[in-house]
Coordinates of C-alpha atoms in Angstrom, one line a residue:
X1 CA -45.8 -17.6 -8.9
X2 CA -44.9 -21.3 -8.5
X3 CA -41.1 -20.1 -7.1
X4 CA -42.7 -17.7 -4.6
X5 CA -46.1 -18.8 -3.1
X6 CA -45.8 -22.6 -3.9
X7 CA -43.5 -25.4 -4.1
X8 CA -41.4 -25.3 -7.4
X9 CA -37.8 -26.5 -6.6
X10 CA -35.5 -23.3 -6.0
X11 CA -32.7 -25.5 -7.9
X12 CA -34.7 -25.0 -11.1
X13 CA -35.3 -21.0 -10.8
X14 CA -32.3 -20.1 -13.4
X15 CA -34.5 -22.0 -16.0
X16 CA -37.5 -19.0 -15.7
X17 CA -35.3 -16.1 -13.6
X18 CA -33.0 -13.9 -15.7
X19 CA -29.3 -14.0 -14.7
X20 CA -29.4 -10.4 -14.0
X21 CA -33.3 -10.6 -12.7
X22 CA -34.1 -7.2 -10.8
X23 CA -36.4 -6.6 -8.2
X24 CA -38.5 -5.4 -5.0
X25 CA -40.0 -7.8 -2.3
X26 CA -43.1 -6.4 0.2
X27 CA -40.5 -6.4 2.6
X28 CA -38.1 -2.7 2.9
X29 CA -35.0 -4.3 3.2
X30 CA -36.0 -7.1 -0.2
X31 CA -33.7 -5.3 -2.7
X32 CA -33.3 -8.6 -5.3
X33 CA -30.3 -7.6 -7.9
X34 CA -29.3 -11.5 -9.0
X35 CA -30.3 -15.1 -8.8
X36 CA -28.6 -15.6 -6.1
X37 CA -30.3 -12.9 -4.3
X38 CA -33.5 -14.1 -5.2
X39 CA -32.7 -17.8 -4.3
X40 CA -31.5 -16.8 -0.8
X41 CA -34.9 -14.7 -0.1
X42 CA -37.1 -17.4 -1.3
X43 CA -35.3 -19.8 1.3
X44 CA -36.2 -17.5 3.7
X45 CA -39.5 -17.2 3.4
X46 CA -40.7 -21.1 2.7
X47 CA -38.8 -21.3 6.2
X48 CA -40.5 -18.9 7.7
X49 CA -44.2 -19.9 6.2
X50 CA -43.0 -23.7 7.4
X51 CA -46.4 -25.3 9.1
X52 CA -48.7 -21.8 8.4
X53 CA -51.1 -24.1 6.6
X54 CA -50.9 -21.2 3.5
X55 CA -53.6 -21.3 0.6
X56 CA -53.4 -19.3 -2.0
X57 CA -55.4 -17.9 -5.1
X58 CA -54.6 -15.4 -7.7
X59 CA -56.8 -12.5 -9.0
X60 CA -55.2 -11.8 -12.9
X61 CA -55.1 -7.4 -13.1
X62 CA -54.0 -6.8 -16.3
X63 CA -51.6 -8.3 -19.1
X64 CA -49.7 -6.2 -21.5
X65 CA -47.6 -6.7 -24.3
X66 CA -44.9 -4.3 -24.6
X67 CA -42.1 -3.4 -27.1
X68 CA -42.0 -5.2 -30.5
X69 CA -43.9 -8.1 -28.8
X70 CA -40.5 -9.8 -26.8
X71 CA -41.8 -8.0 -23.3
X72 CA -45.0 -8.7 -21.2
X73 CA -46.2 -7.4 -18.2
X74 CA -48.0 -9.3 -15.5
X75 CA -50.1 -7.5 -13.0
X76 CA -51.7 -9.8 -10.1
X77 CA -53.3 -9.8 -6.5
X78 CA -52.0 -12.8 -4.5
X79 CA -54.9 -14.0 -1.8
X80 CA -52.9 -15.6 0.9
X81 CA -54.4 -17.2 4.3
X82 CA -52.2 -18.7 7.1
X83 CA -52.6 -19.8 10.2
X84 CA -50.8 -17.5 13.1
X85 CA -51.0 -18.5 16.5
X86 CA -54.4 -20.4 16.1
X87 CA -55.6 -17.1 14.0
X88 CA -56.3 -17.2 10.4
X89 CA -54.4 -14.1 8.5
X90 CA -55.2 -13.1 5.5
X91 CA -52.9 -10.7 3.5
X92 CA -53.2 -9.5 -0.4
X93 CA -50.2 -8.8 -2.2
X94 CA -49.7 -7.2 -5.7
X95 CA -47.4 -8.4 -7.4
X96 CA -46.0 -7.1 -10.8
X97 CA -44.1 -9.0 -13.1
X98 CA -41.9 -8.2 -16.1
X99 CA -40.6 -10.9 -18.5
X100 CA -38.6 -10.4 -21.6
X101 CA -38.1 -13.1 -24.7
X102 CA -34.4 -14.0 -25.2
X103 CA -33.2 -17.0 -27.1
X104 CA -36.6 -18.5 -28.2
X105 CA -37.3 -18.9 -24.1
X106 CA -39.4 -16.4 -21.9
X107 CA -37.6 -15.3 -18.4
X108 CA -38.4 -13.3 -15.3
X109 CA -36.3 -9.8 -15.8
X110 CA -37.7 -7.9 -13.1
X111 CA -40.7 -8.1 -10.2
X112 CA -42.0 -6.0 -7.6
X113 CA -44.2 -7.0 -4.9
X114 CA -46.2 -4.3 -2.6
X115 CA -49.3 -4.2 0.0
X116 CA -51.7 -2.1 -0.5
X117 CA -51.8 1.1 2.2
X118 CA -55.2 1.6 3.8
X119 CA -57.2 5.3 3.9
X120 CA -60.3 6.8 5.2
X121 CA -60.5 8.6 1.8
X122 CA -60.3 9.0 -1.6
X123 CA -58.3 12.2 -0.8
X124 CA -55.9 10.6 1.7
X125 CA -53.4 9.1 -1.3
X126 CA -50.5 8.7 0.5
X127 CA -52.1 7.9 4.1
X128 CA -51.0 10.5 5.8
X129 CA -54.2 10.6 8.2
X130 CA -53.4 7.0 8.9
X131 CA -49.4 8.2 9.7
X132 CA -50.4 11.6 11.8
X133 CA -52.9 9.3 14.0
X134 CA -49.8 6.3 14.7
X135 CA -47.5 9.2 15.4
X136 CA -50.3 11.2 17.5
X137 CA -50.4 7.0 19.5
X138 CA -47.2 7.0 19.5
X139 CA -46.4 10.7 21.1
X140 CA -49.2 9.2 23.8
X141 CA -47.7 6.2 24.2
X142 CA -44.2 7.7 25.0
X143 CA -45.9 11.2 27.1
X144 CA -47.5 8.1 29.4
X145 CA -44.1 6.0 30.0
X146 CA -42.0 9.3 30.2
X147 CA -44.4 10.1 33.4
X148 CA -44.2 6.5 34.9
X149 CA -40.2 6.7 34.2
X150 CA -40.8 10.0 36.3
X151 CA -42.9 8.8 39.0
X152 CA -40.4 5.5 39.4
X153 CA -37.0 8.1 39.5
X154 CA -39.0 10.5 42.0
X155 CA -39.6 6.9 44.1
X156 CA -36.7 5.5 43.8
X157 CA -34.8 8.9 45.3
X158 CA -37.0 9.3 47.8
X159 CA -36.1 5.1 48.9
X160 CA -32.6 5.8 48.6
X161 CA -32.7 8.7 50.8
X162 CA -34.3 7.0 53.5
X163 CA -31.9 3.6 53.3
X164 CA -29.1 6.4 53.8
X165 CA -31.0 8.1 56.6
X166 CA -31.4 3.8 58.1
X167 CA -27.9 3.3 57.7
X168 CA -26.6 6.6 59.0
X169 CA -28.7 6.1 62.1
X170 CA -27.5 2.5 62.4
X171 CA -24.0 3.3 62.3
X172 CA -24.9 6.3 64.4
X173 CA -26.6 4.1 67.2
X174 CA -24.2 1.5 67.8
X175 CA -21.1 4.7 68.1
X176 CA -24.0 6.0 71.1
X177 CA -23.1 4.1 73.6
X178 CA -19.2 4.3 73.1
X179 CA -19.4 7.8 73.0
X180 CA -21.1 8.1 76.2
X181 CA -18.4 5.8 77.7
X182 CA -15.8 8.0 76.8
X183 CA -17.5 11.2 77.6
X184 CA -18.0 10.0 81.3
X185 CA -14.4 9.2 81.5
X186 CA -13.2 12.9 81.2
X187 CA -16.1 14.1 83.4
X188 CA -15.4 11.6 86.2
X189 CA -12.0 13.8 86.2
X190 CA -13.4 16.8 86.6
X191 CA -15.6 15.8 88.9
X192 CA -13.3 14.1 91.0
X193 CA -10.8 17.2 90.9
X194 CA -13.3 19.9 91.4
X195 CA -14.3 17.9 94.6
X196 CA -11.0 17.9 95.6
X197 CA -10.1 21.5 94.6
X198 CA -13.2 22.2 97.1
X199 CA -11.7 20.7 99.9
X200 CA -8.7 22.0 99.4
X201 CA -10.3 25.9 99.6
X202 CA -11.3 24.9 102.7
X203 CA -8.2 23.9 104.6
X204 CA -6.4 26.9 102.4
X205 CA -9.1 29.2 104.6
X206 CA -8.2 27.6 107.7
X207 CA -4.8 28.1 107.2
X208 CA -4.9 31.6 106.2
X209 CA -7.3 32.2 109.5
X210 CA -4.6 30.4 111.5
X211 CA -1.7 32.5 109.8
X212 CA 0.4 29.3 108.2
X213 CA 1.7 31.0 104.8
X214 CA 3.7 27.8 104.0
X215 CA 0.6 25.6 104.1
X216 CA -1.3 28.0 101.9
X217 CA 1.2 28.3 99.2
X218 CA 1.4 24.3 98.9
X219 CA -2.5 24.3 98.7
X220 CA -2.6 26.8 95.8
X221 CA 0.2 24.6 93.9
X222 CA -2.3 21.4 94.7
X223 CA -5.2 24.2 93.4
X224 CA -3.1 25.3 90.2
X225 CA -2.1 21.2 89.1
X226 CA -6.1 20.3 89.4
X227 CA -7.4 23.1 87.5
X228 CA -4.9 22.2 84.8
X229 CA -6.3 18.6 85.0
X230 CA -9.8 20.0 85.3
X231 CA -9.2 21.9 81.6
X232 CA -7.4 19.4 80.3
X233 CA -10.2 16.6 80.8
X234 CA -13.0 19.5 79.7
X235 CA -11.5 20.0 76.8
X236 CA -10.6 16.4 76.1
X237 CA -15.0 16.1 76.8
X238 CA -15.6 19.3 74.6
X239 CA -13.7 17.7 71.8
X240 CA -15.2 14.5 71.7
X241 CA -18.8 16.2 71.5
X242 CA -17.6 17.9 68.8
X243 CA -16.8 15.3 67.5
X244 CA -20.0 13.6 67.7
X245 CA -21.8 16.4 66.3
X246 CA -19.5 16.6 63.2
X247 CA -20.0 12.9 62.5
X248 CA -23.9 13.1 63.1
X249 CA -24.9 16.3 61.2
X250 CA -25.9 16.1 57.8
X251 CA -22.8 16.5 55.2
X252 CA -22.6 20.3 53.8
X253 CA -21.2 18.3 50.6
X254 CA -18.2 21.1 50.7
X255 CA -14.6 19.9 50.1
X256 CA -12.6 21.0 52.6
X257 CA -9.0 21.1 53.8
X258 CA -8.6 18.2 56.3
X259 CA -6.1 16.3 58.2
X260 CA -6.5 12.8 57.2
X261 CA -4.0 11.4 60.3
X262 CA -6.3 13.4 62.8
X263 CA -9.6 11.9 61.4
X264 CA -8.0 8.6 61.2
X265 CA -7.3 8.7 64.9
X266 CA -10.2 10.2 65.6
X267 CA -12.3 7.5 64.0
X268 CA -10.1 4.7 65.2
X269 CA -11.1 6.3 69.2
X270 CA -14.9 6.5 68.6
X271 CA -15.0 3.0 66.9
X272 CA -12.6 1.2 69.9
X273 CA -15.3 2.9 72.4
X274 CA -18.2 2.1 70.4
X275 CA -17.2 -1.6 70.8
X276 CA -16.3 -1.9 73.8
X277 CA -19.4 -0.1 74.9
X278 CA -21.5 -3.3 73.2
X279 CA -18.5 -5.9 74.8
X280 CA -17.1 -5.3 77.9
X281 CA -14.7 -8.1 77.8
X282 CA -13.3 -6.9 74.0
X283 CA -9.7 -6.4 74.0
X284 CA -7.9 -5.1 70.5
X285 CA -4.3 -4.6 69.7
X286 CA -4.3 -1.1 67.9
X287 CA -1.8 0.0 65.6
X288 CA -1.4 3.3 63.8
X289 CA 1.0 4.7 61.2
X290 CA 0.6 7.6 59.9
X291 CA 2.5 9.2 57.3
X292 CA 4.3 12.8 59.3
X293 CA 4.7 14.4 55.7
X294 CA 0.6 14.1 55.0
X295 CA -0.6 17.5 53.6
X296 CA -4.3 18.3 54.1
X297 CA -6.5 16.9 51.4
X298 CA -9.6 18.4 49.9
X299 CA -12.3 15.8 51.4
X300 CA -15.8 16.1 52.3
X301 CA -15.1 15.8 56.4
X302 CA -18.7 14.1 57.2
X303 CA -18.4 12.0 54.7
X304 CA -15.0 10.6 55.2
X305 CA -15.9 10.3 58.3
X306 CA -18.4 8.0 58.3
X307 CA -16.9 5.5 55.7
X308 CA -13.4 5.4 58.2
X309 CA -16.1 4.8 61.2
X310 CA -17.4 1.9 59.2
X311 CA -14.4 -0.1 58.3
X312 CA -13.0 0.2 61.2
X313 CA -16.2 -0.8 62.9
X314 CA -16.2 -3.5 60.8
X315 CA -12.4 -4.5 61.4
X316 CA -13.4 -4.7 65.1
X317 CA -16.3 -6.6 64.9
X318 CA -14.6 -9.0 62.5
X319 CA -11.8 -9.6 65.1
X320 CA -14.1 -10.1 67.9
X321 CA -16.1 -12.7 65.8
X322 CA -12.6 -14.4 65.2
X323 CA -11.7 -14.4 69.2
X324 CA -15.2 -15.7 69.9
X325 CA -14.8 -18.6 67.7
X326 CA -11.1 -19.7 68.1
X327 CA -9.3 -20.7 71.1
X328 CA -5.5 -20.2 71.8
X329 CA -3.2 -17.7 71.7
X330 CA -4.8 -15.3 69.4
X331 CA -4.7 -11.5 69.9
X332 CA -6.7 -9.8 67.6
X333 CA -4.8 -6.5 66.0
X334 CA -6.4 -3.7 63.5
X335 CA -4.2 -1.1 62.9
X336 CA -4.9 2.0 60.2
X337 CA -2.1 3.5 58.2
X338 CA -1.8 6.7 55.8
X339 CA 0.4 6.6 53.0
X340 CA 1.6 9.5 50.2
X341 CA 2.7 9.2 47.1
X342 CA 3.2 11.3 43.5
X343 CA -0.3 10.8 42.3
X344 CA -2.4 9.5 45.4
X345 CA -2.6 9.4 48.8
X346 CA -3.8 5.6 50.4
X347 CA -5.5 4.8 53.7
X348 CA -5.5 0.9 55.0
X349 CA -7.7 -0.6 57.7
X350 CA -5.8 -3.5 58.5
X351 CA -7.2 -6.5 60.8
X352 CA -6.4 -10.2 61.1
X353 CA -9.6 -11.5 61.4
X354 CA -10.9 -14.3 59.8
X355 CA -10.8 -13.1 56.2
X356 CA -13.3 -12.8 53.4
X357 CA -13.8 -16.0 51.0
X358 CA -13.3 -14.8 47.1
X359 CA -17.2 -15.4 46.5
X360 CA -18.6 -13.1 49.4
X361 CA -15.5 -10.5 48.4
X362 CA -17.0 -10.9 44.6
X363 CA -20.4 -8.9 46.2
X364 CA -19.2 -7.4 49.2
X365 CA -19.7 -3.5 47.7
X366 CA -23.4 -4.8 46.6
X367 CA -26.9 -3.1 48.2
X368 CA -28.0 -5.0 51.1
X369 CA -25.4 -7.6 51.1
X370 CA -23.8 -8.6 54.7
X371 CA -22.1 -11.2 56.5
X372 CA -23.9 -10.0 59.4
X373 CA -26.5 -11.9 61.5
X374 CA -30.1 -11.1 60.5
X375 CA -31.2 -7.8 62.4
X376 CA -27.1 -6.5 63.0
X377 CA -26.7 -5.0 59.7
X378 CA -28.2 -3.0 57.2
X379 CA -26.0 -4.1 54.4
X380 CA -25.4 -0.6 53.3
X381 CA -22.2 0.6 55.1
X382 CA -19.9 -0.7 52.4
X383 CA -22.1 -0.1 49.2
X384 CA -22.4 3.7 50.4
X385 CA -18.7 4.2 51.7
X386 CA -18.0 2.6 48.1
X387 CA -20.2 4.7 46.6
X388 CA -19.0 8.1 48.6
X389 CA -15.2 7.6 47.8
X390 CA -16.0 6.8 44.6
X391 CA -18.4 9.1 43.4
X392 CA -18.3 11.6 46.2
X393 CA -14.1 11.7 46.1
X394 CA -13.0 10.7 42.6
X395 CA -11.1 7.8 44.3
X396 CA -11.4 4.2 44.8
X397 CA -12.3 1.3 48.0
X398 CA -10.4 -1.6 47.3
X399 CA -10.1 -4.9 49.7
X400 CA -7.5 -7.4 49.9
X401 CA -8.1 -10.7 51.8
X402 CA -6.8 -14.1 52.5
X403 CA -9.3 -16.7 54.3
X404 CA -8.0 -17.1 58.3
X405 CA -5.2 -14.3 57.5
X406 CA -7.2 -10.8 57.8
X407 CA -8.5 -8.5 55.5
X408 CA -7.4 -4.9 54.7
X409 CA -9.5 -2.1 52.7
X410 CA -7.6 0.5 51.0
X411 CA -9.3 4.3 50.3
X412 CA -7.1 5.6 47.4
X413 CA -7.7 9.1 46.9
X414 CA -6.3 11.4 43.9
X415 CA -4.1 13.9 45.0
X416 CA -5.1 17.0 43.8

């Protein structure tokens, strides 16, 4: 009792403990098998009582003599208070105590120390009651945050569905304008031509009403070359609509077949326009090479789409912001390239802006983060291309950058 609820010196315990002393602390994990053992718990716990303020006082149980009078048993009920957090605690521990005579001295061969388990009866020995209503808690407890887990999921879906709807639109609504631009070029054409073709049906009438053959086969050659123009530029209008449309509609999430050098210079048209739809003055060097022996890769179109729309977007913009700010000789270049290999196939955006420092490169993948100025950027379009080529494709968006020198991001796709 002195070792364990008051201040005898630890040192001094092998003059009462048995070298072998055996025993159980209140505790599940106090399994005592030595001196040592028994030392190193009661360390432990004047540490952790350290400023509690404990009292104690002992309630004597019982006291038997056993065996040919060499081995008594102590049975006791430990009243300790202690002061917890500005609360007074008060806890009764049983302890039971075995000691043995050996060599005209008495020592401690064995304890065991225990709390007694509260019931609401007589009946209830083992408190099962008192277990069936913590697990009966418990299965509440966890039914309640399993529904808020739920709720939050259901919230946090719905949230990133509309940030993806934001930055669709976004990137949709600054490729509006450039779109239109290049649409009305095609239709000026045919505009212009069927105007002319008009004209022309008129002076073929007069000269087949004034009988000059010669004149009305020369018309119908001038007829013939517009209408070729006339298809061509329709079709050139047709295609870029469809274009629009395949970019804009919701992704079918279907792998399909697809020429990557197409899309590439597809994207690379629709981004230049875009731009120079928003600045009239913007003038790009654009470079393109594109690997002839490229077979068609399983890709989700739509979605490929729109990350190659946003870097190269982004290439432009960075250029421009680079021209704007710098003086001289400097001609700003993006260029995309497609590249295969064995194992993967590799497409670069390539630009010589003004670079990306190593800290803003460290987050530039990261939800909501942008260089941008405040209302010009969502700070999606990187996180969600990342997160489409490399979730969505099994692949990987890499960039490479050197401050002043350019940047370059690198979709590396598995060749399947």
């Amino acid at each position: 009792k002195q070792l364990c609820f008051y201040d005898y010196p630890i040192e001094k315990s092998a003059g009462v403990l048995d070298a072998d002393i055996m025993g159980y602390g209140t505790h599940i994990d106090e399994e005592i098998k030595s001196i040592k053992e028994f030392n190193d718990l009661l360390a432990l716990q004047r540490k952790a009582s350290f400023g509690l303020d404990m009292q104690v006082s002992e309630v004597p149980v019982t006291k038997k003599v056993l065996g040919n009078g060499d081995v008594v048993l102590f049975v006791e009920e430990m009243q300790l208070s202690m002061n917890v957090e500005g609360d007074r605690v008060h806890i009764c521990p049983r302890i039971s105590t075995i000691l043995e005579y050996q060599n005209d001295q008495w020592f401690v061969v064995h304890f065991h120390g225990s709390f007694a388990q509260g019931s609401e009866g007589d009946e209830d020995t083992w408190s099962v009651n008192e277990m069936k209503k913590r697990n009966e808690e418990l299965e509440r407890t966890v039914a309640e945050r399993t529904q808020e887990l739920k709720e939050s999921l259901e919230n946090l879906k719905a949230t990133q569905s509309q940030l993806i709807h934001a930055e669709k639109m976004a990137s949709l609504g600054e490729l509006t304008a450039g779109i239109a631009h290049e649409i009305q070029n095609p239709l000026n054409f045919v505009n212009n031509f069927s105007e002319v073709s008009n004209e022309l049906i008129g002076e073929m009438q007069e000269a087949l009403e004034d009988g000059e053959l010669e004149e009305v086969k020369a018309i119908s050659v001038d007829l013939g070359q517009n209408l070729e123009k006339i298809n061509h530029h329709g079709k050139r209008a047709d295609s870029i609509v469809k274009s629009m449309l395949q970019h804009s509609r919701n992704s079918t999430g279907q792998m399909e077949p697809t020429d990557l050098n197409d899309l590439c210079d597809e994207c690379l048209r629709l981004a230049y326009h875009g731009m120079r739809a928003r600045e009239k003055a913007f003038n790009v060097e654009m470079g393109t090479s594109f690997d002839p022996k490229l077979e068609q890769v399983d890709v989700i179109p739509q979605d490929m789409g729109r990350v190659l729309l946003n870097l190269i977007s982004n290439a432009f913009q960075a250029v421009h912001a680079r021209q704007v700010s710098e003086s001289g000789n400097y001609q700003p270049m993006v260029a995309v390239s497609t590249q295969q290999s064995d194992n993967e196939i590799r497409i670069s955006i390539q630009d010589n802006g003004p670079g990306i420092p190593e800290d803003v490169k460290k987050k530039i993948f990261q939800p909501f983060f942008t260089t941008k100025p405040t209302g010009q950027g969502t700070g999606l379009g990187l996180s969600i291309s990342h997160d489409i080529i490399a979730i969505g494709h099994g692949g990987k968006l890499t960039v490479e950058s050197e401050p002043g020198k350019g940047s370059t991001f690198i979709i590396s796709l598995p060749k399947k």
